[in-house]
Phi, psi and omega in degrees: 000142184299146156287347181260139193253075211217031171204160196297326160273338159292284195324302203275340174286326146324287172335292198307335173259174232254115183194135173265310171251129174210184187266138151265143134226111193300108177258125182282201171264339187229082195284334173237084155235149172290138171285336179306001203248340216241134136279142179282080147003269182245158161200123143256163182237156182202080190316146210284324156305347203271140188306296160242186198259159136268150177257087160269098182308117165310273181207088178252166151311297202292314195224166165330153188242172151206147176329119171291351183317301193295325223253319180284011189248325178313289202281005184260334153340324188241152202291306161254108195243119165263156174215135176314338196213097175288306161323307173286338198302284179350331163303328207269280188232180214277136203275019148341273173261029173294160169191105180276123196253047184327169187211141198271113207215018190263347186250000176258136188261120154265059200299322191284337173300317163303315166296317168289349154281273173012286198273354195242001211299350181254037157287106164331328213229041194287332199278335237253000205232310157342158178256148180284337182284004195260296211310305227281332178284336204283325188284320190279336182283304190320272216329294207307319165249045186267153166252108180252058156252108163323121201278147196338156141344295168323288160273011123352299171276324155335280163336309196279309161285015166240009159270334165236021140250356176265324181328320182298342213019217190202133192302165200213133124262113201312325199282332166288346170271349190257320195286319193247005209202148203238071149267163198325324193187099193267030142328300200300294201232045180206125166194155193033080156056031165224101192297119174248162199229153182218130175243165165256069172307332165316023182262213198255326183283321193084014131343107189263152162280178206189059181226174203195145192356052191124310184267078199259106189296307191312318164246102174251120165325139177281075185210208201283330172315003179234044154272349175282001139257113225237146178277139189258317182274351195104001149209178171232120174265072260236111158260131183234122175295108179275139176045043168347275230291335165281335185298305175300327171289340212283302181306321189291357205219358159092017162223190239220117176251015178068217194248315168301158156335112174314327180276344163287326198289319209271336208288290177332338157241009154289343175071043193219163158302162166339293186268007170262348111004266157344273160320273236278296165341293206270330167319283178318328231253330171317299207238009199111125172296127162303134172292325187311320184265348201293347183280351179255125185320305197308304211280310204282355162278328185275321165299323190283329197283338187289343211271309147315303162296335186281327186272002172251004159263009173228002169258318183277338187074015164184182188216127182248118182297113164336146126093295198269349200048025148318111186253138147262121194275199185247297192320331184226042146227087179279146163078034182254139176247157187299325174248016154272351180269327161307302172324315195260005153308324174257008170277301128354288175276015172256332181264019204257303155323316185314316220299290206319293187317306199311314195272024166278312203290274221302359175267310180329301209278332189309121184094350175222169193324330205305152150230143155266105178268030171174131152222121177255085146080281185251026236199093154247168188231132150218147180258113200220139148283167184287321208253037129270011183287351175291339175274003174297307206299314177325322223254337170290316145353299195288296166334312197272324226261315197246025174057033175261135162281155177225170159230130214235135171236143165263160173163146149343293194256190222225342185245324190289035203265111174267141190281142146208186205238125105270134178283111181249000000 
């Protein structure tokens, strides 16, 4: 059978074979339009037994289209579908049986995708113009490297709740995005005034990064640029996690900082004001304990759990991360030291706590205006009307259910944010 797939009988004579697992690759109209933005060109598959992959054409130049509805009943068909990006696929197709299969693609050379950005740039649509035998080389290289062993549950599910917060995307004002922020083509990632963010889960920590033409939402300046982001329902409710990262070791080692501020708590024993307090705390937790402090319960518990992790990543040959079971191997963290392998241990548990919260919020919110339209590591944005604010108490629950303090700011914008309280 041909590889190209382009009449009703070719399609229904595919269908027909026998196959549970396979590779999908969505090819768009774009590779950089945000897929909300984006439509599907081509999409090939490629069973895990077959010798090669196929190509059905969607909506090209070169050949016959066929509905993607049918193309998309195929693929919901089968048991196990891997795909490089489950996040973009999920724009598409039904995230069931999706299962994300990332692929390392920084050392594969594509030339011709480039020339064609080159001579084209203000195409919308470049792949529908690309030759299908070029897209058809690039999907048989994606293949040689997928892993179809499925990567944990755990992120798996992770992907489906940073798929719906980025879906939502976050209301704008285009003429202040123009004013503070250079992106490439704000085409790519703009429409009706709503600005979309790509998050990444795919890193060494599983940290997800959060950047997008130009624009890296995960560090958005604290300054005037984030007046360029405007609340769609009438305001933005900024929840700030207080002091994660001491909290979260605080659990892991067993101690206990009472009801007060960790950093009131840390400074009486430190002998200093608050905010030198402060420093000196995230200085040690970052970068190394001082021997002056190694004498503090908090410190000399936190030195043993770092002291532990090194040894069971240099005996075990890896270290498994609380909550997520995430292993950092030895083998594939060259130049690794005892407090850059902590650093990405609570890096890990800070996004691993995230997860949980996430799928706690996001069922509370499901169905109604509220959105969550950003989340930066210890740090949510929800975009809310006044007449859903009774789900802030539901959605602040969740915070306290894991025994975290917070802090909540309001505003129009995204920079204009005032402090209040709910008691839960």
């Amino acid at each position: 059978m041909y590889y190209l797939i382009e009449s009703q009988h070719q399609f229904e004579e595919f269908a027909q074979q026998q196959t549970n697992r396979c590779f999908v690759e969505l090819i768009l109209n774009h590779d950089l339009i945000h897929p909300a933005l984006n439509d599907v060109s081509l999409v090939y598959i490629r069973p895990e037994s077959d010798k090669k992959g196929y190509i059905i054409p969607i909506l090209h130049n070169e050949a016959f289209s066929t509905p993607f509805q049918q193309v998309k009943k195929l693929i919901a068909s089968y048991k196990e579908v891997f795909v490089r990006d489950k996040k973009l696929s999920m724009y598409f197709l039904n995230k069931k049986n999706l299962i994300h299969a990332p692929i390392n693609t920084e050392e594969l050379s594509f030339p011709i995708y480039d020339y064609y950005h080159r001579q084209y740039p203000n195409r919308n649509d470049i792949n529908k113009f690309i030759p299908i035998a070029k897209h058809y080389e690039r999907c048989e290289e994606y293949f040689k490297h997928i892993n179809f062993t499925p990567q944990s549950e755990f992120y798996n599910k992770a992907i489906e709740c940073f798929h719906t917060i980025e879906s939502s995307g976050i209301s704008v004002d285009t003429t202040l995005i123009d004013d503070y922020f250079t992106p490439h083509n704000t085409l790519h990632s703009i429409k009706n005034n709503i600005i979309y963010s790509q998050y990444n889960v795919d890193t060494t920590t599983k940290r997800p990064s959060n950047s997008f033409n130009s624009i890296n939402f995960a560090a958005l300046p604290k300054d005037g640029s984030r007046k360029a982001f405007i609340s769609t329902n009438g305001r933005f409710v900024d929840i700030d996690i207080d002091s994660y990262h001491p909290t979260l070791i605080a659990k892991q080692i067993g101690y206990d900082f009472g009801d007060e501020s960790i950093h009131e708590h840390m400074a009486q024993r430190y002998g200093v004001d608050y905010k030198t307090s402060k420093e000196l705390t995230f200085k040690q937790l970052y970068g190394g304990i001082f021997d002056d402090y190694k004498h503090l319960e908090f410190f000399s518990k936190t030195q043993t759990l770092i002291d532990t992790l090194w040894d069971q990543f240099n005996t075990g040959g890896y270290i498994e991360c609380p909550i997520s079971n995430h292993r950092f191997y030895k083998t594939q963290l060259p130049n690794m030291g005892p407090q850059k392998l902590f650093n990405y241990w609570v890096q890990n548990l800070e996004t691993s706590q995230n997860i949980l919260i996430l799928q706690d919020i996001l069922p509370i919110i499901k169905g109604h205006k509220i959105k969550l339209v950003l989340y930066t590591y210890d740090a949510f944005l929800f975009d809310i009307s006044k007449d859903e604010l009774e789900l802030l108490e539901d959605i602040c629950s969740v915070f306290a259910s894991y025994g975290l303090k917070y802090k909540m700011k309001y505003g129009y914008n995204y920079y204009d944010l005032k402090s209040f309280t709910i008691y839960v």
